[in-house]
PDB file of C-alpha atoms and ligand atoms in Angstrom:
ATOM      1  CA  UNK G 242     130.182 193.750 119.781  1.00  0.00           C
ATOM      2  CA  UNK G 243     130.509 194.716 123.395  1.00  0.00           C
ATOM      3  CA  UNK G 244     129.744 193.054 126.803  1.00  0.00           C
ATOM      4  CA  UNK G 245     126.103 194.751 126.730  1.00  0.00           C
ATOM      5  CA  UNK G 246     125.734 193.264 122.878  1.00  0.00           C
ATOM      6  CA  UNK G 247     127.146 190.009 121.545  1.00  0.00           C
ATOM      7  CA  UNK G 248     127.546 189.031 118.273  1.00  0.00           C
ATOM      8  CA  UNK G 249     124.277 186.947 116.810  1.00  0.00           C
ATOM      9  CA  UNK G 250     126.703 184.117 117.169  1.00  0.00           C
ATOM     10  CA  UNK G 251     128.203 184.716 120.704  1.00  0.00           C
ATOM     11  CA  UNK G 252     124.475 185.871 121.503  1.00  0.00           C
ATOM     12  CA  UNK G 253     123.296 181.759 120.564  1.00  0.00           C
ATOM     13  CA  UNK G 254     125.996 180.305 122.813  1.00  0.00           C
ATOM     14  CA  UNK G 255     124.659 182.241 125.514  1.00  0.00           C
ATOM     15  CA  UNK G 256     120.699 181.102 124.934  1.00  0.00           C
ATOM     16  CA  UNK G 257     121.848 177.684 126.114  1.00  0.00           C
ATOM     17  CA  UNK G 258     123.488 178.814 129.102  1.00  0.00           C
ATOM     18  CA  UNK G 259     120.879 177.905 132.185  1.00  0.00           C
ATOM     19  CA  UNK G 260     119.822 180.103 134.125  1.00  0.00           C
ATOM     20  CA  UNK G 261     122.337 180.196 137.569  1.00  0.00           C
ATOM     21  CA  UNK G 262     124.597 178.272 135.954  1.00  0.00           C
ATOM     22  CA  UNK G 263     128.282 178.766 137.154  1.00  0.00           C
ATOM     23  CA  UNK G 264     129.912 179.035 133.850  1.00  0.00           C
ATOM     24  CA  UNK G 265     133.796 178.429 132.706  1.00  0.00           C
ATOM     25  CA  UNK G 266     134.281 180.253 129.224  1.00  0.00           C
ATOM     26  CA  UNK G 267     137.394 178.741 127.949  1.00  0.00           C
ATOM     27  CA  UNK G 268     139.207 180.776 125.325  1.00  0.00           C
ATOM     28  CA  UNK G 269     137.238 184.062 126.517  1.00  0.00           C
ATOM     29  CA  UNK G 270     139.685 186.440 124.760  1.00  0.00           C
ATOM     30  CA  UNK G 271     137.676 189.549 125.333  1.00  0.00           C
ATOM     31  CA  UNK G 272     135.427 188.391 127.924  1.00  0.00           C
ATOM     32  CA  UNK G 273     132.392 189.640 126.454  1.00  0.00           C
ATOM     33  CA  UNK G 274     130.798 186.279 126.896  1.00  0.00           C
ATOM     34  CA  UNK G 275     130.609 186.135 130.560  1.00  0.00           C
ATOM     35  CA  UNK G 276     130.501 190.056 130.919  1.00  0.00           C
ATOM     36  CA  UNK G 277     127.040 189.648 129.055  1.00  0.00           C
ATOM     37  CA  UNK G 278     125.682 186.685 130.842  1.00  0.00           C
ATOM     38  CA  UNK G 279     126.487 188.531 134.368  1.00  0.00           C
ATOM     39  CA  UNK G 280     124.917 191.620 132.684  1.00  0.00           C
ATOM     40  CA  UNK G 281     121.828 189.512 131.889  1.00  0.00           C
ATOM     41  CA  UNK G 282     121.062 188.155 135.120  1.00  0.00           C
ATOM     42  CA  UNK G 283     121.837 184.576 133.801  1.00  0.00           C
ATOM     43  CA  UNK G 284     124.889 183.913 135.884  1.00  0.00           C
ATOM     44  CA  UNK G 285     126.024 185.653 139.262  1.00  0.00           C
ATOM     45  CA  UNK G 286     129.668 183.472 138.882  1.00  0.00           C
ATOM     46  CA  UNK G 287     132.063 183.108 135.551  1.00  0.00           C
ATOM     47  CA  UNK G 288     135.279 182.249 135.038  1.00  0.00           C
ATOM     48  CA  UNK G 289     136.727 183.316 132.157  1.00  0.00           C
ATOM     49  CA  UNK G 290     140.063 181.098 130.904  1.00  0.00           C
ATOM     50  CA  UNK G 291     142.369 182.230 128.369  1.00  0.00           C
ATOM     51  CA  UNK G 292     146.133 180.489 127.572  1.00  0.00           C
ATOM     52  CA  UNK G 293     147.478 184.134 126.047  1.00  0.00           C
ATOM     53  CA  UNK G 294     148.920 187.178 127.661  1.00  0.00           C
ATOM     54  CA  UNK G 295     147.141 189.458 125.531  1.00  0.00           C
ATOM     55  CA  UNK G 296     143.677 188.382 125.450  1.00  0.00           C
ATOM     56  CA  UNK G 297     144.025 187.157 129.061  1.00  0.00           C
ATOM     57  CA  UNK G 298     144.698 191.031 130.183  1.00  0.00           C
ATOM     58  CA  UNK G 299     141.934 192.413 127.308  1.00  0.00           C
ATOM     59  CA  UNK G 300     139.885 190.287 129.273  1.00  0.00           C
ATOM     60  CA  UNK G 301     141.152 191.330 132.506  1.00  0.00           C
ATOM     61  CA  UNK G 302     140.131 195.068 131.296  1.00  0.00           C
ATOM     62  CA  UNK G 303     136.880 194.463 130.327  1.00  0.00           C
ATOM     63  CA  UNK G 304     135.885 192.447 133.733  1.00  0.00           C
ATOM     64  CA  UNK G 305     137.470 196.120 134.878  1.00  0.00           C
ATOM     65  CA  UNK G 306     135.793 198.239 133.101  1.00  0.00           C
ATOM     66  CA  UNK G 307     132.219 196.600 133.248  1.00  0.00           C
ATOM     67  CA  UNK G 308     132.818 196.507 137.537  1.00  0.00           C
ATOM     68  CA  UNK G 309     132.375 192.484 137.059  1.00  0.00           C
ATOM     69  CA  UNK G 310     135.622 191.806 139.669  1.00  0.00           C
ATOM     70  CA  UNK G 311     132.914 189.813 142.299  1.00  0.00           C
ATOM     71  CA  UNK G 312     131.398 188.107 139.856  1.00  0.00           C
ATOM     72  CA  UNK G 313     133.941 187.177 137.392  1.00  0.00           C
ATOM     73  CA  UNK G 314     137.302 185.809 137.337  1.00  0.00           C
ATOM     74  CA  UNK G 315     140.180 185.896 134.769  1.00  0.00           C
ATOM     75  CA  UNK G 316     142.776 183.468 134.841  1.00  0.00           C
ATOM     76  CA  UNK G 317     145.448 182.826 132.979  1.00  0.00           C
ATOM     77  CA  UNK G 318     145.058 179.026 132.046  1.00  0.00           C
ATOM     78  CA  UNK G 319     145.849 176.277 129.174  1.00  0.00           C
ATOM     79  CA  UNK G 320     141.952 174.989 128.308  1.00  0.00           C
ATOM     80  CA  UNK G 321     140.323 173.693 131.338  1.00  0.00           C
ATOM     81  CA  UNK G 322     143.210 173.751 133.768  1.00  0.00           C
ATOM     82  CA  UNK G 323     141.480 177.638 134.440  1.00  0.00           C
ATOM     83  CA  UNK G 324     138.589 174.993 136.460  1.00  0.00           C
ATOM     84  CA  UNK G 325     139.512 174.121 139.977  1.00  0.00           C
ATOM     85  CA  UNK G 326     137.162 171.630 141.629  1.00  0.00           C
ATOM     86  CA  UNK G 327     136.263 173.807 144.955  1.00  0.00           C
ATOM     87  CA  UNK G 328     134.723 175.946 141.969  1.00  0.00           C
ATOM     88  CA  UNK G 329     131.401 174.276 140.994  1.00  0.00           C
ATOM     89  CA  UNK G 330     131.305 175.067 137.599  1.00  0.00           C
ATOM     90  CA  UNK G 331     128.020 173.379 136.183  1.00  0.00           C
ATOM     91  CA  UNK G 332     128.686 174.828 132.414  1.00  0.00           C
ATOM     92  CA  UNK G 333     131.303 175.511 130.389  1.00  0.00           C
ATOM     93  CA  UNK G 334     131.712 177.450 127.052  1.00  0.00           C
ATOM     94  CA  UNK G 335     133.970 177.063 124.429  1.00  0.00           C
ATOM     95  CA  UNK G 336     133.599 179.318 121.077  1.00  0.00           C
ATOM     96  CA  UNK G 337     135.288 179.864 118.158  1.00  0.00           C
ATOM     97  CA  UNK G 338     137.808 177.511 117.782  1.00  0.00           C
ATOM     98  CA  UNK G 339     138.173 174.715 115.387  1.00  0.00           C
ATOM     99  CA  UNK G 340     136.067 171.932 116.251  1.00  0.00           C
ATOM    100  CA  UNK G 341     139.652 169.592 116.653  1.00  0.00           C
ATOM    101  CA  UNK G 342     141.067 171.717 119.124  1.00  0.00           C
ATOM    102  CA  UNK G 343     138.013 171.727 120.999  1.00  0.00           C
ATOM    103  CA  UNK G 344     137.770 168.391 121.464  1.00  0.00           C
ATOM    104  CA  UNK G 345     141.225 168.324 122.266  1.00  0.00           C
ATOM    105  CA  UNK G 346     140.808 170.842 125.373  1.00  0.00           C
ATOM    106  CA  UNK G 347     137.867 169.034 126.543  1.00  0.00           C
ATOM    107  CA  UNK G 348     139.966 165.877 126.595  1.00  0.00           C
ATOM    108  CA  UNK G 349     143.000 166.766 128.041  1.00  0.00           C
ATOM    109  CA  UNK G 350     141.706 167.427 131.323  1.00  0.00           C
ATOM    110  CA  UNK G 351     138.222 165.102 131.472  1.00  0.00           C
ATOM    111  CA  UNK G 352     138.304 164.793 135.499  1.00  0.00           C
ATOM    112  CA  UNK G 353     138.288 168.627 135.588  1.00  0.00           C
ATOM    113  CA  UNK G 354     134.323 168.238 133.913  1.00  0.00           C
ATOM    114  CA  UNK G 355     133.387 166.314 137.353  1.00  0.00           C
ATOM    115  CA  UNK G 356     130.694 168.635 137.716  1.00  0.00           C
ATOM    116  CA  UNK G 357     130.034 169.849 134.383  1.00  0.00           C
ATOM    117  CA  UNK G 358     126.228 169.443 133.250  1.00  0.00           C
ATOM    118  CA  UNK G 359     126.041 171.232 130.328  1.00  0.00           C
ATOM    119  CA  UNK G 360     128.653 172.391 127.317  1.00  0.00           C
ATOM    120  CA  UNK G 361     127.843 174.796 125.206  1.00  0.00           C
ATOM    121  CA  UNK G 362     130.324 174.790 121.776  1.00  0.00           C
ATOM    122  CA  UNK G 363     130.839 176.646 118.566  1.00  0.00           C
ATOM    123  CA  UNK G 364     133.263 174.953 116.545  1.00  0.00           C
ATOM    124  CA  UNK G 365     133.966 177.353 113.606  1.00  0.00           C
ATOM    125  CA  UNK G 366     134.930 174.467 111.464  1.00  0.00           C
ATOM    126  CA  UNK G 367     134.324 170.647 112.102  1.00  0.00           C
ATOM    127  CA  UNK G 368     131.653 170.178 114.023  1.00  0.00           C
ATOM    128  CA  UNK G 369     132.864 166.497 113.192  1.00  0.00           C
ATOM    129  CA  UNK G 370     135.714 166.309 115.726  1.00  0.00           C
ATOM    130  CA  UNK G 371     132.989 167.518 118.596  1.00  0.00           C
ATOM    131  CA  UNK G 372     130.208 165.083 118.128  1.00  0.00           C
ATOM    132  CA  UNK G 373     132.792 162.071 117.896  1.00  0.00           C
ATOM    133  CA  UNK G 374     134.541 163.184 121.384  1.00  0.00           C
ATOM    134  CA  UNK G 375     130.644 163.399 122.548  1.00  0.00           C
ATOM    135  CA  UNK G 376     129.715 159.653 121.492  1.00  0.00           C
ATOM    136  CA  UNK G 377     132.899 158.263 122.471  1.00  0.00           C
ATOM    137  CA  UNK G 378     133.275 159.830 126.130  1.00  0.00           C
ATOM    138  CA  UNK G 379     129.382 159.596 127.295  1.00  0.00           C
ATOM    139  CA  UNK G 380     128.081 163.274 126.306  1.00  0.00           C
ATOM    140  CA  UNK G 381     124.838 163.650 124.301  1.00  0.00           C
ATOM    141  CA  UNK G 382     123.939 166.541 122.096  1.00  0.00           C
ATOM    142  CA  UNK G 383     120.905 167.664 123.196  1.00  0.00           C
ATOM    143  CA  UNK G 384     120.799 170.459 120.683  1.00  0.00           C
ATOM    144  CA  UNK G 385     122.109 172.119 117.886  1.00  0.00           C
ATOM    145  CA  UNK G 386     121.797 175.491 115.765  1.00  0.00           C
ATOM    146  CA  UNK G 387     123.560 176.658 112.498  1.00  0.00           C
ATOM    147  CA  UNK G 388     123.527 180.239 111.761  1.00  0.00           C
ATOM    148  CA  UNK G 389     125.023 182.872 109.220  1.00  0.00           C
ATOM    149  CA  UNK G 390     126.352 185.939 110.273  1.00  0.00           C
ATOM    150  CA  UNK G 391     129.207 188.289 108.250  1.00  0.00           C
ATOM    151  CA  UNK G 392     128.897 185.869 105.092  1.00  0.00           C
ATOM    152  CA  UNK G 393     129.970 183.157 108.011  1.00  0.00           C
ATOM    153  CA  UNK G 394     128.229 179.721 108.936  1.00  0.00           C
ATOM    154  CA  UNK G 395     128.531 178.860 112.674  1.00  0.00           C
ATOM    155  CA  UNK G 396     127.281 175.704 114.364  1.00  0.00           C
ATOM    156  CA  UNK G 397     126.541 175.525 118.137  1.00  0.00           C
ATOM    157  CA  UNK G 398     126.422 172.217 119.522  1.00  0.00           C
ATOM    158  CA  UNK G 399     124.922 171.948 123.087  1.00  0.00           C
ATOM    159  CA  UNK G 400     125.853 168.486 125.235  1.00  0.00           C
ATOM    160  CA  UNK G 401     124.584 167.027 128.617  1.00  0.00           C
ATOM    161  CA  UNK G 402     125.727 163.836 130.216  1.00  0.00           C
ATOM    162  CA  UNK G 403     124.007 160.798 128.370  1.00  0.00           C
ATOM    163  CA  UNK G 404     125.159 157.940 125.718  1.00  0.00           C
ATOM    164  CA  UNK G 405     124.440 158.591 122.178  1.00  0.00           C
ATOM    165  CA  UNK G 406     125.199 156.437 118.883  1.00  0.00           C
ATOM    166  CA  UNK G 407     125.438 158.363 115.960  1.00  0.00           C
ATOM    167  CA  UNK G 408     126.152 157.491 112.258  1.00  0.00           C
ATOM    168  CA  UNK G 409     128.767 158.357 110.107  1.00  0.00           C
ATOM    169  CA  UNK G 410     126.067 161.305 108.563  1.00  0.00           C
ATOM    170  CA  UNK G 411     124.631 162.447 111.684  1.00  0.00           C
ATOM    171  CA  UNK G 412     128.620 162.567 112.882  1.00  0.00           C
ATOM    172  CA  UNK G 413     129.124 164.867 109.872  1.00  0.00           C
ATOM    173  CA  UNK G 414     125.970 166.959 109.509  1.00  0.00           C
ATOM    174  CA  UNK G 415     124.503 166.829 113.296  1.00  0.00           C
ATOM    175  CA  UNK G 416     121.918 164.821 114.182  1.00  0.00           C
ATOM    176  CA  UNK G 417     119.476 168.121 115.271  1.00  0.00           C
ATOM    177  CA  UNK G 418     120.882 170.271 112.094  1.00  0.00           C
ATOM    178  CA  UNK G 419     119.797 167.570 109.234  1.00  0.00           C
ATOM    179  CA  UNK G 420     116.694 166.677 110.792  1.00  0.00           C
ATOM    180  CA  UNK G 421     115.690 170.537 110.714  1.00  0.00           C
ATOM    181  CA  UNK G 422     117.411 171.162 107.962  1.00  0.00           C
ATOM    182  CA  UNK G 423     117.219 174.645 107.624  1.00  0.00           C
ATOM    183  CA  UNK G 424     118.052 177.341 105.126  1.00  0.00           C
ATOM    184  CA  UNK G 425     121.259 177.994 106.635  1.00  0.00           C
ATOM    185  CA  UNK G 426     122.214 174.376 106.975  1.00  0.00           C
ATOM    186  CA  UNK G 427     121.278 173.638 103.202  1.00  0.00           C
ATOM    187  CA  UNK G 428     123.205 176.918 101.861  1.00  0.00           C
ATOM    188  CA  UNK G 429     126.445 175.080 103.815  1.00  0.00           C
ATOM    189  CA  UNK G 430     126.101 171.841 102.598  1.00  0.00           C
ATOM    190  CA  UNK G 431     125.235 172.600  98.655  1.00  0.00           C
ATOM    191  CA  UNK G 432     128.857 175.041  99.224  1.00  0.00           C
ATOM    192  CA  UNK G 433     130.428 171.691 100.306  1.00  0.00           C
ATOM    193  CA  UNK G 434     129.183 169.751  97.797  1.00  0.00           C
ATOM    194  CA  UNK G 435     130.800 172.660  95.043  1.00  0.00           C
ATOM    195  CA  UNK G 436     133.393 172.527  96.447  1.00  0.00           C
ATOM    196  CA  UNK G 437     133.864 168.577  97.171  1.00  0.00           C
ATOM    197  CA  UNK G 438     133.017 168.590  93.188  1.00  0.00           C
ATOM    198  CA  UNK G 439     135.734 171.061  91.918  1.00  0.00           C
ATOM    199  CA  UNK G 440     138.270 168.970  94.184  1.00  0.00           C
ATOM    200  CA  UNK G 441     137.605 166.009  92.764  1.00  0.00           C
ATOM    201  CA  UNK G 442     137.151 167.174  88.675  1.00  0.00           C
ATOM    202  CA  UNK G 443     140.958 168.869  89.690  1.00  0.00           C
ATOM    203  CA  UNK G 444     142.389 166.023  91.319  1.00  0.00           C
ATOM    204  CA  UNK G 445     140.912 163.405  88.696  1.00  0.00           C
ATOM    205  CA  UNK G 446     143.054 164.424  85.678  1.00  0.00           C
ATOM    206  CA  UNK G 447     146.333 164.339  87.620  1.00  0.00           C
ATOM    207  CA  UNK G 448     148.415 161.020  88.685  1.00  0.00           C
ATOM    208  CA  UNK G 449     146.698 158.496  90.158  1.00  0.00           C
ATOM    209  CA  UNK G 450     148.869 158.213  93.443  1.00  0.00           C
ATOM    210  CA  UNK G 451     147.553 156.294  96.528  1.00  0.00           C
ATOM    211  CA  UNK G 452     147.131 159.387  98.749  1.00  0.00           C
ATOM    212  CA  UNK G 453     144.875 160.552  95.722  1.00  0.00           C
ATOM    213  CA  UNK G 454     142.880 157.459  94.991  1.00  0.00           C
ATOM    214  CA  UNK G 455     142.161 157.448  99.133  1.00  0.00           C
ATOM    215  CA  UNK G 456     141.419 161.567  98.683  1.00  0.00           C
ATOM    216  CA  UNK G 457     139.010 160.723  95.938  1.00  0.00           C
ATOM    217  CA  UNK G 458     137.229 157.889  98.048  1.00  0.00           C
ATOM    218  CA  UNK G 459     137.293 159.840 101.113  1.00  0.00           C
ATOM    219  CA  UNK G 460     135.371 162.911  99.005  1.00  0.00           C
ATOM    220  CA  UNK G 461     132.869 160.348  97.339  1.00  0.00           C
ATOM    221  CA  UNK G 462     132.027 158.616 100.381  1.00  0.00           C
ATOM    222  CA  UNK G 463     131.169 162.779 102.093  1.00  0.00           C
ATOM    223  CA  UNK G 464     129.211 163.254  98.703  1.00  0.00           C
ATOM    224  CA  UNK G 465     127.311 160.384  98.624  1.00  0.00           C
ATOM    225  CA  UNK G 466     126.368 161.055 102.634  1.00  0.00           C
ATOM    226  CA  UNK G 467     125.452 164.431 102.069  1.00  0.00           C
ATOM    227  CA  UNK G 468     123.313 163.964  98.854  1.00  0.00           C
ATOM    228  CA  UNK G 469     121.708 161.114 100.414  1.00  0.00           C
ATOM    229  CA  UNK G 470     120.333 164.356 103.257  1.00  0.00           C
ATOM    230  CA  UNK G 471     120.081 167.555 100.794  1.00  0.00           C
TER     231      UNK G 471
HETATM  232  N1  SAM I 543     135.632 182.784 122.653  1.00  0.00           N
HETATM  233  C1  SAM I 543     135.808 184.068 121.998  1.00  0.00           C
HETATM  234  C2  SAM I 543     134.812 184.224 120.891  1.00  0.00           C
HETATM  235  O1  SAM I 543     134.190 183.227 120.506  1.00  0.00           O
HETATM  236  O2  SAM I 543     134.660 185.345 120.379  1.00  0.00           O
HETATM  237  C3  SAM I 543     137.228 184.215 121.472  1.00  0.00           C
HETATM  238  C4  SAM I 543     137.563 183.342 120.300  1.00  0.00           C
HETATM  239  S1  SAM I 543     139.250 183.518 119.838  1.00  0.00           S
HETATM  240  C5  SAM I 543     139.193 183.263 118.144  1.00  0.00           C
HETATM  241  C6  SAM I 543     139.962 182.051 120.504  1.00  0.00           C
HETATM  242  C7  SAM I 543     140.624 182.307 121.836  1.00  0.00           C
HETATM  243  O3  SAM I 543     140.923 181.062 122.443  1.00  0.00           O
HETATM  244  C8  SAM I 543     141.946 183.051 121.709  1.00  0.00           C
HETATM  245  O4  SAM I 543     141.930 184.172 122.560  1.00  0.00           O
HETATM  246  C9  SAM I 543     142.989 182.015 122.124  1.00  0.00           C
HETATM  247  O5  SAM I 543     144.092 182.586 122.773  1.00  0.00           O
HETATM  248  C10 SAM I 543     142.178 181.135 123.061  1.00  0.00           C
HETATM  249  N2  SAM I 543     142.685 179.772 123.226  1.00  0.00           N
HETATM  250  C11 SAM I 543     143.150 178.922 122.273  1.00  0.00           C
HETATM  251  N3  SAM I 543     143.538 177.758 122.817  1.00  0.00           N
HETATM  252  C12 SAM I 543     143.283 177.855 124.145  1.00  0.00           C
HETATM  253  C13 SAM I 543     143.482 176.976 125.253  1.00  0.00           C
HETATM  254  N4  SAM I 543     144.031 175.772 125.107  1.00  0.00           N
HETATM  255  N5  SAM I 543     143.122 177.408 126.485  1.00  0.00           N
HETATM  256  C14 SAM I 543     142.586 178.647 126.660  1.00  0.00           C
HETATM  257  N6  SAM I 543     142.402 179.521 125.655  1.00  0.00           N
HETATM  258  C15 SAM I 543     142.737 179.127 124.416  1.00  0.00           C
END
């Protein structure tokens, strides 16, 4: 992967990104993300955020080395504190991450998404965590996509301002991603499901503690909410 070729998953986060869009990527590490979306024409302005030393100057060297310094900036930033208002930024990115500590950036800071339209995010695990910080703080998902790449299952969840209800199995499986339901999305779930199984065959013959009896519910109640879509 390089700022001229993204990963397929990197690659899907940037298909949602509108076209002259000024976009914060938040986590950028390498900055590959922005790099490319400058490269494509998609974006003339990027900020790229990153709360580490060392990915915060890898990134610095590849806005270097790709001759990005007027369109891009690096800085050195804890989630969305790297977005000033006087900036503009209309969409922000977020990728691989845990789906928790997304929603936690996005709601550390909520006055800094003043003029946000548009977040683009790939939770690499709990998708969850992301669609309950959209229905409880007035973000719709407008779109989703689940995809495999290295053995891997991503999901990219894509939000614009709106109000959205969803239920306890669209909060788990994504409201877009069951109603498709996909190969991809199928091949996830049934490895869930295995898995949710073995747990519970394991955890069955031991001592019937409290924190297991509410482990065993809490896997039954996924189970039955998954079959109920598969
Ligand atoms: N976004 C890139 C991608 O998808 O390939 C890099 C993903 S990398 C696994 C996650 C990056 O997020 C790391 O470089 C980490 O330092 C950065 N990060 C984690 N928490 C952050 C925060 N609160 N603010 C900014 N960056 C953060």
């Amino acid at each position: 992967m390089n700022a001229q070729k993204l990963s397929k998953r990197l690659e899907t986060v940037a298909d949602f990104v509108p076209q002259n869009a000024v976009v914060a990527d938040i986590g950028s590490d390498h900055a590959y993300l922005p790099c490319y979306l400058v490269h494509q024409g998609i974006v003339e302005k990027a900020i790229a955020g990153e709360v580490v030393n060392g990915p915060y100057q890898s990134a610095c060297n590849e806005v270097k080395h790709e001759q990005l310094q007027n369109n891009i900036e690096v800085r050195l930033a804890d989630g969305m504190e790297a977005v000033e208002p006087e900036d503009g930024v209309t969409a922000v990115t977020i990728a691989g991450m845990g789906g928790p500590l997304i929603a936690t950036i996005l709601n550390k800071d909520l006055a800094r998404l003043q003029t946000v339209q548009r977040l683009i995010l790939q939770p690499n695990i709990h998708a969850y965590a992301i669609r309950l910080w959209a229905q409880t703080n007035g973000w719709a998902i407008i779109a989703e996509e689940i995809l495999c790449e290295d053995e891997k299952i991503y999901e990219v969840l894509v939000l614009e301002r709106g109000q959205q209800k969803l239920s306890e199995t669209e909060l788990l499986l994504g409201p877009h991603l069951m109603a498709e339901k996909n190969e991809v999305f199928v091949n996830k779930w049934q490895g869930e499901i295995k898995q949710w199984e073995h747990i519970l065959a394991s955890i069955e013959k031991i001592e019937q503690t409290d924190a297991i009896i509410e482990k065993r519910k809490e896997l039954n109640g996924k189970l039955a909410l998954v079959r109920s879509v598969m």
